[in-house]
Coordinates of C-alpha atoms and ligand atoms in Angstrom, one line a residue:
X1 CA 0.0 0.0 0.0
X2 CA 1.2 3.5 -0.4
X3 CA 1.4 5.6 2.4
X4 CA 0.8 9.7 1.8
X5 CA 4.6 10.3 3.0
X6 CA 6.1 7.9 0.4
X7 CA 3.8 9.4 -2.1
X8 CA 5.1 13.1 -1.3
X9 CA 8.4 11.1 -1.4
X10 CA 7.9 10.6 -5.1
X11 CA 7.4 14.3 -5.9
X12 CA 9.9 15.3 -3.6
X13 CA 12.7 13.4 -5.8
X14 CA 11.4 15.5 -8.8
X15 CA 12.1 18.4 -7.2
X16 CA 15.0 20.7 -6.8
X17 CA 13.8 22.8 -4.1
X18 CA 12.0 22.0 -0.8
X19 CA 9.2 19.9 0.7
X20 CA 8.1 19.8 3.8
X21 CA 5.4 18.1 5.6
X22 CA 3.8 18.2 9.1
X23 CA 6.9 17.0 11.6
X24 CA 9.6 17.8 9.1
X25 CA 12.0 20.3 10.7
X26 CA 11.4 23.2 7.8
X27 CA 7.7 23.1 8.1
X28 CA 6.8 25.7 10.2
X29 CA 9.3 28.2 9.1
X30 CA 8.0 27.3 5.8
X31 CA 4.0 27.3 6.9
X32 CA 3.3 31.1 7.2
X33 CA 2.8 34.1 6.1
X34 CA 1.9 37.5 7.0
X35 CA -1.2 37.4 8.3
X36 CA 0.0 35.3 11.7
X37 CA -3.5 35.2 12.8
X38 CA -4.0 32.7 10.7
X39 CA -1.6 29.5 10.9
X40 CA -1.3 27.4 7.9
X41 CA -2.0 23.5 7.9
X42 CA -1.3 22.3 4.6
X43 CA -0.9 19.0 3.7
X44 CA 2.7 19.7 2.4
X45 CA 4.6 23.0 1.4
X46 CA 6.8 23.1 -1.6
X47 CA 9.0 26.1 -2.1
X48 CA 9.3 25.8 -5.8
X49 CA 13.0 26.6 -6.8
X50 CA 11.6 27.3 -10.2
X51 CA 8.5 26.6 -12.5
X52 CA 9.8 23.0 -13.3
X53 CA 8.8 22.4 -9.6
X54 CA 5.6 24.4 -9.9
X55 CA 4.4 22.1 -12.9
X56 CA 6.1 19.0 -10.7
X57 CA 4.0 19.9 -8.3
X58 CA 0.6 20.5 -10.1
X59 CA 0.8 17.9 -12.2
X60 CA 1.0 15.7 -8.7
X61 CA -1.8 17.6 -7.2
X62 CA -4.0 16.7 -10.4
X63 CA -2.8 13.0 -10.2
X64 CA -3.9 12.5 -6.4
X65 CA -6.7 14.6 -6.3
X66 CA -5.1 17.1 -3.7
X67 CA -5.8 21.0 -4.0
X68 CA -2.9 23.5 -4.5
X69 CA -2.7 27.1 -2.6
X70 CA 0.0 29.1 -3.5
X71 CA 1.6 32.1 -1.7
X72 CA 4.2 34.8 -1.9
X73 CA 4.0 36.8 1.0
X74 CA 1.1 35.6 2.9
X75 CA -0.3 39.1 3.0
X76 CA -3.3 37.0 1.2
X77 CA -3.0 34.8 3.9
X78 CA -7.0 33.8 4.8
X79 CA -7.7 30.2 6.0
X80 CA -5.4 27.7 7.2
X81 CA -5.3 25.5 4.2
X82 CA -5.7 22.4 5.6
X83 CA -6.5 20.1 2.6
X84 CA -3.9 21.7 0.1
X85 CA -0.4 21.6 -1.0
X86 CA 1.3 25.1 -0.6
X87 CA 3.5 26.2 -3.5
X88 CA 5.7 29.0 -2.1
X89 CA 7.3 30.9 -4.5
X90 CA 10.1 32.9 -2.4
X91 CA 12.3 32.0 -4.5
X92 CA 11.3 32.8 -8.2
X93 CA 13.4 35.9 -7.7
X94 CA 14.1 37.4 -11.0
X95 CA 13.0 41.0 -11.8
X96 CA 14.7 42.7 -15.3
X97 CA 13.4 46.4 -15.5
X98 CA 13.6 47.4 -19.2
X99 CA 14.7 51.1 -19.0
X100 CA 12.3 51.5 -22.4
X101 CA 9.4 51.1 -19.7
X102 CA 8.6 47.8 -18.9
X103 CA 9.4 45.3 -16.3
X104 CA 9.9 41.2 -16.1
X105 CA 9.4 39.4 -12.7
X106 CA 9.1 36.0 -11.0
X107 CA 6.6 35.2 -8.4
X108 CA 8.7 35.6 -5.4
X109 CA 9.0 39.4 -5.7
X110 CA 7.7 42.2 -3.7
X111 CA 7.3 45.6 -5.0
X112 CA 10.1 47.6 -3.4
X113 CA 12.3 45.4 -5.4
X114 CA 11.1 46.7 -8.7
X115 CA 10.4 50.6 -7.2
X116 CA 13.7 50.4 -6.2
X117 CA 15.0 48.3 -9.5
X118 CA 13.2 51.2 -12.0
X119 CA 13.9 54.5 -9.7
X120 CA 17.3 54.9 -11.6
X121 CA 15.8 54.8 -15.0
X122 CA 13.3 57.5 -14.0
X123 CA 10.6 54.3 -14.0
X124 CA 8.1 53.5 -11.2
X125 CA 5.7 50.3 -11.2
X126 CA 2.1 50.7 -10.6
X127 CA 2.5 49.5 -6.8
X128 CA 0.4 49.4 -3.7
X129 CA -0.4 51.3 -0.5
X130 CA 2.4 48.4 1.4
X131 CA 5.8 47.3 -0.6
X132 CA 6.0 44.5 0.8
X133 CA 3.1 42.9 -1.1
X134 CA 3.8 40.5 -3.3
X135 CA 3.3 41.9 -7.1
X136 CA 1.6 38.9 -8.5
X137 CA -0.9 38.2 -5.6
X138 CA -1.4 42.3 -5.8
X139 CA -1.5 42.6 -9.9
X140 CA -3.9 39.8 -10.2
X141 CA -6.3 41.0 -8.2
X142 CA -6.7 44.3 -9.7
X143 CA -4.0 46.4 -7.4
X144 CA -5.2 49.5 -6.3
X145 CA -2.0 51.6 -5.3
X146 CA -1.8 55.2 -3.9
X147 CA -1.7 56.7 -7.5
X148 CA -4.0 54.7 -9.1
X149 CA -6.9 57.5 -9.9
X150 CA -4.1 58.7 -12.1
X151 CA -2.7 55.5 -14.0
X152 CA -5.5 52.9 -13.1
X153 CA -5.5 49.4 -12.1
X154 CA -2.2 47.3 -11.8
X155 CA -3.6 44.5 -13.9
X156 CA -4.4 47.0 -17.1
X157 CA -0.4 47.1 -17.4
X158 CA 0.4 43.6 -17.7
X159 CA 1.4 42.5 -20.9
X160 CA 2.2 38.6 -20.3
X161 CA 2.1 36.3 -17.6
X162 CA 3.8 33.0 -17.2
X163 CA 1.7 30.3 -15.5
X164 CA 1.0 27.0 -14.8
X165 CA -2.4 26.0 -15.6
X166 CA -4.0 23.1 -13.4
X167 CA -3.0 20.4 -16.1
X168 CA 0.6 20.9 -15.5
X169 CA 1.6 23.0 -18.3
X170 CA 3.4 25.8 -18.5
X171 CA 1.6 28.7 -20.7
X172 CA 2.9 31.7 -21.6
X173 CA -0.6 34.3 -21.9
X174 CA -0.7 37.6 -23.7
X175 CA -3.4 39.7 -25.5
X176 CA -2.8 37.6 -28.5
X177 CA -1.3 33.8 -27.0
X178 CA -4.0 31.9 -24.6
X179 CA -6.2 35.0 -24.8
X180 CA -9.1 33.3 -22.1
X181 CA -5.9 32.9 -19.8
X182 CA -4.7 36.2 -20.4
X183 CA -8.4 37.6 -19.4
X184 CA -9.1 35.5 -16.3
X185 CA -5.5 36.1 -15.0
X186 CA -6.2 39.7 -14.8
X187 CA -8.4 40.1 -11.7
X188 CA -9.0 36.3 -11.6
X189 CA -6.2 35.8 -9.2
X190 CA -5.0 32.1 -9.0
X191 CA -7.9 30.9 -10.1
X192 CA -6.6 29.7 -13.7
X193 CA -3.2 28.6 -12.5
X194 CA 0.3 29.6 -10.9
X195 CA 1.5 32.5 -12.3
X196 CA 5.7 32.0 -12.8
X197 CA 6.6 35.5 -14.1
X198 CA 4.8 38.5 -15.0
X199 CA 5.6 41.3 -17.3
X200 CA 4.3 44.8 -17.0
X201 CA 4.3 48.1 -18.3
X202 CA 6.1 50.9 -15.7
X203 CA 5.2 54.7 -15.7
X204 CA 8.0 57.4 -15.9
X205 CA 7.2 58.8 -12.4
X206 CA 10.5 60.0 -10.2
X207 CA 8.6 62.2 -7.3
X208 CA 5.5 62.8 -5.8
X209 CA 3.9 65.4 -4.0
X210 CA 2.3 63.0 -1.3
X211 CA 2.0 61.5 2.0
X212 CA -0.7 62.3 5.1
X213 CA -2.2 64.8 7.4
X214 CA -3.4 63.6 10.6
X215 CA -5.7 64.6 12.9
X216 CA -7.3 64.9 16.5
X217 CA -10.3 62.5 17.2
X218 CA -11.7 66.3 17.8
X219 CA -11.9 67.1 14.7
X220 CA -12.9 64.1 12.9
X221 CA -16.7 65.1 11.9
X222 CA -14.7 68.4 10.3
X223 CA -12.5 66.3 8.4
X224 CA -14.5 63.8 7.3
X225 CA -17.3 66.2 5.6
X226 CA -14.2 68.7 4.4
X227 CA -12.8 65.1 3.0
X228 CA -15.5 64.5 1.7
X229 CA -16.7 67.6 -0.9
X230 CA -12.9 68.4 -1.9
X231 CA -12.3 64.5 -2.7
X232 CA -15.1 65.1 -4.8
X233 CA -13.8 68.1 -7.0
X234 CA -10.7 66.6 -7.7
X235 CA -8.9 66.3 -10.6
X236 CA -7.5 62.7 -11.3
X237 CA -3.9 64.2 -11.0
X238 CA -4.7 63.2 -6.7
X239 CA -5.0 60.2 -5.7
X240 CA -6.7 60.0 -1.9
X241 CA -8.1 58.1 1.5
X242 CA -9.5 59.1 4.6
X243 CA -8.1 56.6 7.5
X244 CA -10.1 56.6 11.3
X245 CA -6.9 55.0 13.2
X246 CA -6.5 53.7 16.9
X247 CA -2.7 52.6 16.5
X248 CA -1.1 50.7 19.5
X249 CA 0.9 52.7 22.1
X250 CA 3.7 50.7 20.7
X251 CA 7.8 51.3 19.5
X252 CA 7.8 52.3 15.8
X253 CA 4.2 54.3 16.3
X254 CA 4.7 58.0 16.2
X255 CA 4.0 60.1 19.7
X256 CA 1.6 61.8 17.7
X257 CA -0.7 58.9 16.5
X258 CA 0.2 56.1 19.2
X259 CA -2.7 54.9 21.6
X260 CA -4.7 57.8 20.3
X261 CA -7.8 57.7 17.8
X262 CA -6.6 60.0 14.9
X263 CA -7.9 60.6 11.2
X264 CA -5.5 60.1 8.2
X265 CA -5.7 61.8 5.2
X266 CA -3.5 60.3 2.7
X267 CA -2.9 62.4 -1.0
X268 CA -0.8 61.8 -3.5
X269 CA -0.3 64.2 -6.3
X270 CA 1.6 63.1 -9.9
X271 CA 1.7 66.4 -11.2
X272 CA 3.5 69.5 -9.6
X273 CA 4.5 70.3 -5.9
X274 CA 2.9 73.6 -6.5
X275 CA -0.3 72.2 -7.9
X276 CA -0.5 69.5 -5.3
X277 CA -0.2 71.9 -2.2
X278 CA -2.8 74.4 -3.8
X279 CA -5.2 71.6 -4.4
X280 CA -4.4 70.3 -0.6
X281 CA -4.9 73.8 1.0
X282 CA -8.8 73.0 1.8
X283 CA -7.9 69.9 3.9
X284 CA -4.8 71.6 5.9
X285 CA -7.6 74.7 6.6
X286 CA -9.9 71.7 7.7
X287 CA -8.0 72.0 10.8
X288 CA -4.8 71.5 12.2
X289 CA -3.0 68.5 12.1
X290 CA -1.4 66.7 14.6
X291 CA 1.5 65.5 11.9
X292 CA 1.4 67.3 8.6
X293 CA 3.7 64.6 6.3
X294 CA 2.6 65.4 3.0
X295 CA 5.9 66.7 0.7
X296 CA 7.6 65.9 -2.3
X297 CA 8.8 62.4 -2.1
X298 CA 10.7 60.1 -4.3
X299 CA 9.0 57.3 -6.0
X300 CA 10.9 54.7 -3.8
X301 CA 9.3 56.2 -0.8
X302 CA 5.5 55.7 -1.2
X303 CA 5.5 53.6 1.4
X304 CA 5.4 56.4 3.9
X305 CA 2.1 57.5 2.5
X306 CA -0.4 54.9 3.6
X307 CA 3.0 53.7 6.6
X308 CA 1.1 50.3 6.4
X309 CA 2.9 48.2 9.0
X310 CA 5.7 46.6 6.9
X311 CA 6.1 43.3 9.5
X312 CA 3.9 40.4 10.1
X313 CA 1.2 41.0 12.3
X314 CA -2.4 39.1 13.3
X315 CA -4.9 41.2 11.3
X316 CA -8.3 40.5 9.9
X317 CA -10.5 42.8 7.6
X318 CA -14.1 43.1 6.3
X319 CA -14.5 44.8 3.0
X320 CA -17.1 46.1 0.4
X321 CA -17.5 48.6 -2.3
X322 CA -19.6 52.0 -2.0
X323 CA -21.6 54.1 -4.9
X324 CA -21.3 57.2 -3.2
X325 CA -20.7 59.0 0.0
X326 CA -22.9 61.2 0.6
X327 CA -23.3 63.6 3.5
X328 CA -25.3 61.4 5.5
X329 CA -22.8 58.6 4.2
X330 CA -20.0 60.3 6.3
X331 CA -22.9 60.9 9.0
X332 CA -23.3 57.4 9.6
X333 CA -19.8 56.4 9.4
X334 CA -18.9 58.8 12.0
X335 CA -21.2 57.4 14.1
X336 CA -21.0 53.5 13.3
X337 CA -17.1 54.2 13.3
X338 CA -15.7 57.2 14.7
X339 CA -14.4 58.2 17.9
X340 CA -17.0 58.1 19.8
X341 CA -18.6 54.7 18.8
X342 CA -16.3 52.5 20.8
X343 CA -14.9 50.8 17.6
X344 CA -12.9 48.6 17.9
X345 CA -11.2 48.5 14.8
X346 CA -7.2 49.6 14.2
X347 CA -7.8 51.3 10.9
X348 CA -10.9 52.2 9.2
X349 CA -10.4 53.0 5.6
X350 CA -12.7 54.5 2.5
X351 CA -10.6 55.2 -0.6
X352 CA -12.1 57.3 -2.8
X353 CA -12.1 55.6 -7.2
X354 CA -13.0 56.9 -9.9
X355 CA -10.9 58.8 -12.2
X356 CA -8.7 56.4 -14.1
X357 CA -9.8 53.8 -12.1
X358 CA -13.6 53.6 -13.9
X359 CA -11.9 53.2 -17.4
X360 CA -11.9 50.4 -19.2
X361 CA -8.5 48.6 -19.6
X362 CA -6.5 48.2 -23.2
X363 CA -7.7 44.6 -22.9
X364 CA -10.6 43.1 -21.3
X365 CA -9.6 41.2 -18.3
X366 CA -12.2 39.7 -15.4
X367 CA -11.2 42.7 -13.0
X368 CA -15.1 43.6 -12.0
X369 CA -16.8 47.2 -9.9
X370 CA -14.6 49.9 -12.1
X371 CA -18.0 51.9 -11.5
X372 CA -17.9 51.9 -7.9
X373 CA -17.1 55.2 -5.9
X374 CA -15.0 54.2 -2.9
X375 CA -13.7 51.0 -1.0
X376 CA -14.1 50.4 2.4
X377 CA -12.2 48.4 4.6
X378 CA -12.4 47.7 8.5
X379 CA -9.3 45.8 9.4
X380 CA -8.8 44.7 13.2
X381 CA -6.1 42.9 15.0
X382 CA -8.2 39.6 16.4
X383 CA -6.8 39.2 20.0
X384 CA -8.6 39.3 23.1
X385 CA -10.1 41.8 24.5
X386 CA -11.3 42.4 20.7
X387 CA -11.6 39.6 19.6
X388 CA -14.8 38.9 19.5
X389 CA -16.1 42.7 19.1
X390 CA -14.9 42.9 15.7
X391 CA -17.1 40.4 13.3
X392 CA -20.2 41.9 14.6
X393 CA -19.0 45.8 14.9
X394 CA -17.7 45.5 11.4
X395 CA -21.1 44.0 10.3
X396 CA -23.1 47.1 11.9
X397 CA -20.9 49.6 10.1
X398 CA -21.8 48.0 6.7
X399 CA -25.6 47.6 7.9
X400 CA -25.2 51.6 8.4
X401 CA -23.9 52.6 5.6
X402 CA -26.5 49.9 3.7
X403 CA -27.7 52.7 1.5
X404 CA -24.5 52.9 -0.5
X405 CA -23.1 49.3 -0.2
X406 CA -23.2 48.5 -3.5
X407 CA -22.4 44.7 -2.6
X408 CA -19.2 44.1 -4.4
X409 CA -15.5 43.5 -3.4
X410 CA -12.2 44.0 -5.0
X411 CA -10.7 40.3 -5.0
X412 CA -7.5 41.7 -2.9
X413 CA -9.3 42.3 0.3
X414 CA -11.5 41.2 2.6
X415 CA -10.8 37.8 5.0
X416 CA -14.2 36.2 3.5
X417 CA -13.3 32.9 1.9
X418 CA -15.6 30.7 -0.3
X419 CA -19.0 31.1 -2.1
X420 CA -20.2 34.1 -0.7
X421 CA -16.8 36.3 -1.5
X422 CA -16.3 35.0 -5.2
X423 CA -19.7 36.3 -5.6
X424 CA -19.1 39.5 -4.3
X425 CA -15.8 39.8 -6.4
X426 CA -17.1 39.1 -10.0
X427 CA -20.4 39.8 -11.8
X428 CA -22.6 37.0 -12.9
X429 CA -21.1 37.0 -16.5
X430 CA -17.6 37.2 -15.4
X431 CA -18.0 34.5 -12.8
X432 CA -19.4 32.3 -15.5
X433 CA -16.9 32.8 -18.0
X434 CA -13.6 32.3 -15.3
X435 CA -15.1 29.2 -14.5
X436 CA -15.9 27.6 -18.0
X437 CA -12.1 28.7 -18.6
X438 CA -11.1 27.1 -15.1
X439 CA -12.9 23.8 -16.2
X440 CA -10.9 24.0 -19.3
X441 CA -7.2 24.8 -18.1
X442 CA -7.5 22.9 -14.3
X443 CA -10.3 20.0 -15.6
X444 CA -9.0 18.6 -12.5
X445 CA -9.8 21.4 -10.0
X446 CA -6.5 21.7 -8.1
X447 CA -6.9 25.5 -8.0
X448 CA -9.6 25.2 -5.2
X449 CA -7.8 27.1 -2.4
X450 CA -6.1 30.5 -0.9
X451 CA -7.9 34.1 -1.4
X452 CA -10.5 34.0 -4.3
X453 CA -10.7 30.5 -6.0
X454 CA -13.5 30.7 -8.8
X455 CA -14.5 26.7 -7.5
X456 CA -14.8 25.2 -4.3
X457 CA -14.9 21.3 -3.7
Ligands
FAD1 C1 -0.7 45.6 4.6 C2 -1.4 45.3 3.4 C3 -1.6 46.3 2.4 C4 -2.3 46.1 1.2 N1 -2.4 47.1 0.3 C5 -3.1 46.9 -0.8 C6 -3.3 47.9 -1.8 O1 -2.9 49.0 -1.6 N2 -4.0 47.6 -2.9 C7 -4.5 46.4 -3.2 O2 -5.1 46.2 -4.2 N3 -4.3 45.4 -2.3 C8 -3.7 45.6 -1.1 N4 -3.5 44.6 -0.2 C9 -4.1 43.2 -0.5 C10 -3.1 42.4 -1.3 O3 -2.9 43.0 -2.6 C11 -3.6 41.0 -1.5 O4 -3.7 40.4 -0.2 C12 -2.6 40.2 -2.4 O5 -3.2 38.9 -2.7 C13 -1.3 39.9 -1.7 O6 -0.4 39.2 -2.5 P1 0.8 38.4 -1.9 O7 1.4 37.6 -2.9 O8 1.6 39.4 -1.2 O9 0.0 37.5 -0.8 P2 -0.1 35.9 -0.7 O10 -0.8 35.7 0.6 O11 1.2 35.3 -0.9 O12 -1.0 35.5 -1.9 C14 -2.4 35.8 -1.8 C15 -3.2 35.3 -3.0 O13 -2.7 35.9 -4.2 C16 -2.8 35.0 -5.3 N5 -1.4 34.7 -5.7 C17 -0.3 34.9 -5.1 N6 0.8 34.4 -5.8 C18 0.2 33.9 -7.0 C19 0.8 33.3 -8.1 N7 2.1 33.1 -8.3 N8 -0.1 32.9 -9.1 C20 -1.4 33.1 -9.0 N9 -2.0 33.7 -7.9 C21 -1.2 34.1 -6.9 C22 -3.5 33.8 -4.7 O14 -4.9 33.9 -4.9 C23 -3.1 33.8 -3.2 O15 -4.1 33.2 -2.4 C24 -2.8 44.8 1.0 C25 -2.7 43.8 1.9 C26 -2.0 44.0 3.1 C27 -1.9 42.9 4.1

């Protein structure tokens, strides 16, 4: 009879990089991630050397019926895998900035690599609010960065992607070679397959005019109603959120901010410095800050302007799309959220869409909700006292603002897993047409774990 370790045995001789199971000494530097409120279980974690393992290790996954996750960073990070193979893929390190404007890079990279590979060619990828993301986990999902109502979604720059498909091949997929793969891969996260490398299209962008003004619990209602009529009149050259933070009294946190409830506003500009502090005056006449950090920055510093904690930490988040935010929008927030509603969320988050964002990309891809107005996100750190406060006070700040909920997600946030959240993060049409092309390319449904699969069991 064979026994599941001599059968992970067999793959393991196939492989040239690592596999670990339960008891094996690597395992549980090898099972986690980000997210270390949730500990991963799998079955067995590969960290693919290269995509010869990937494929290895698919094409085993297909043969014994097991499901494959796959992970970067673990910033994605939301159940504990407990019936799939992890593919890590750490080490699919290459990343080749063209200086004519584009950009080739494995799986394993995170985006301060390639801000910091295309800064001396006067480059800049389209990354997000936290460089430490991974660039495939963030590019398939859409990737919404902090100047993205000026350049658009992540995914509309990607002109190829590697991948292994759930039969064990590895395709290459551009507007023109595996076109259905080339579609779903593009907001479909790995729901078609493991993507190897990616190529993408960078932006000649050297400085901003960015970063955030913060401000007493006092003056919240101010700022939030301020934020909310100048957000509106802006041109798409500004790029901005509005933040309700209770950060920990903890090293790293600024005096300013730490054990306090404070309101973030973060902007970033891609035009001028003139321009951008004209266009910021109404918010710095809001009132005054506690911490006015919003200057001209380089490119390789937008970090700084959402200063999303860049180690791993226990979080968990609730998410959802809005049409509009009204004045009695920001009414309701404020009260379901704001600092005198006891909430017991670390950050609280609405960033305003639009502009470039509600476009249409060069090429259709299955990234869904370009027409929605803002995103929402409630993200808490799930440890008692908290604990179990947050589920149900993030649930009551989406029943308040139920008026403008428009009942969608972006596929990059949000802890939800299964039916429920692949729903929310496609439209009917979409949904339909990433899973006929999933039944074609995985006929054997390995791709059935980790943040957004398009099938369950
Ligand atoms: C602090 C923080 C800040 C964030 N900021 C933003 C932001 O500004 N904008 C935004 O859009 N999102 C943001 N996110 C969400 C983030 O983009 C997603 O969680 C994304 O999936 C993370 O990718 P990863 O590879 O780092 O994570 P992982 O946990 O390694 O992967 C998560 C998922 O990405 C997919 N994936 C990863 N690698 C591959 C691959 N090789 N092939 C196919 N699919 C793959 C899979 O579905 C996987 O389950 C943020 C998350 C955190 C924790």
């Amino acid at each position: 009879m064979t026994t599941a370790v001599e059968t992970f045995d067999t793959l393991r001789g196939k492989l040239t990089g690592t596999l670990a199971l339960p008891g094996d000494p690597q395992y549980p530097a090898l099972a986690t991630g980000f997210n270390v409120a949730v500990t991963p279980k799998p079955l067995a974690v590969v960290e693919a050397a290269d995509e010869r393992d990937v494929a290895e290790t698919v094409r085993f996954a297909a043969a014994t019926g097991h499901a494959i996750a796959v992970q970067a960073t673990g910033h994605g990070l939301v159940d504990p895998l407990e019936d799939a193979i992890l593919v890590l893929t750490g080490r699919l390190g290459e990343c080749v900035v063209h200086p004519e404007g584009w950009a080739r890079v494995g799986a394993g990279v995170r985006w301060q690599q390639v801000i910091d590979a295309a800064a001396p060619h006067g480059l800049a990828p389209l990354s997000g609010s936290a460089p430490g993301v991974g660039v495939v986990g963030y590019t398939t999902g859409g990737g919404l960065g902090p100047v993205a109502r000026t350049f658009g979604w992540a995914s509309d720059r990607v002109r190829a992607v590697e991948i292994v498909t759930g039969d064990g091949e590895l395709r290459r997929a551009t507007p023109d070679e595996e076109p259905d793969l080339f579609w779903g891969v593009r907001g479909g996260k790995g729901a078609l397959g493991i993507v190897t490398a990616i190529e993408f299209d960078l932006i000649p962008l050297t400085t901003l005019y960015a970063g955030a003004l913060y401000f007493a619990a006092a003056d919240a209602a101010t700022v939030v109603h301020t934020w909310r009529e100048w957000s509106a009149s802006l041109s798409r050259a500004a790029t901005t959120s509005l933040a309700f933070l209770q950060l920990p009294n903890a090293p790293g946190v600024p005096e300013p901010l730490a054990g306090k409830f404070t309101v973030a506003v973060r902007f970033a500009w891609t035009e001028s410095a003139e321009s951008g502090q004209a266009a910021l005056t109404p918010l710095r006449a809001a009132a005054t800050p506690v911490v006015d950090a919003v200057q001209t920055i380089p490119y390789t510093a937008i970090g700084m302007i959402h200063s999303d904690p860049a180690d791993p930490m226990p979080f968990s988040e609730k998410a959802g799309l809005l049409s509009a935010f009204p004045a009695e929008a920001a009414d309701a927030l404020l009260a379901a959220a704001g600092p005198e509603s006891g909430s017991p969320q670390v950050i609280v988050e609405l960033r305003q869409l639009g502009g470039a964002l509600a476009e249409a990309g060069e090429h259709p891809s299955a990234l869904c909700h370009r027409d929605a107005g803002y995103s929402l996100i409630l993200i808490g750190v799930p440890v008692p006292p908290v604990l179990p406060l947050l589920g149900p006070h993030a649930a009551s700040v989406f029943t308040a603002l139920d008026p403008w909920v428009t009942g969608g997600a972006l596929p990059n946030v949000g802890s939800g897993t299964g039916a429920e959240r692949i729903a929310r993060s496609y439209d009917p049409a979409t949904l339909e047409r990433l899973t006929a092309i999933a039944d074609r390319y995985d006929p054997a449904n390995v791709f059935r774990a980790g943040q957004v699969p398009v099938r369950r069991a």
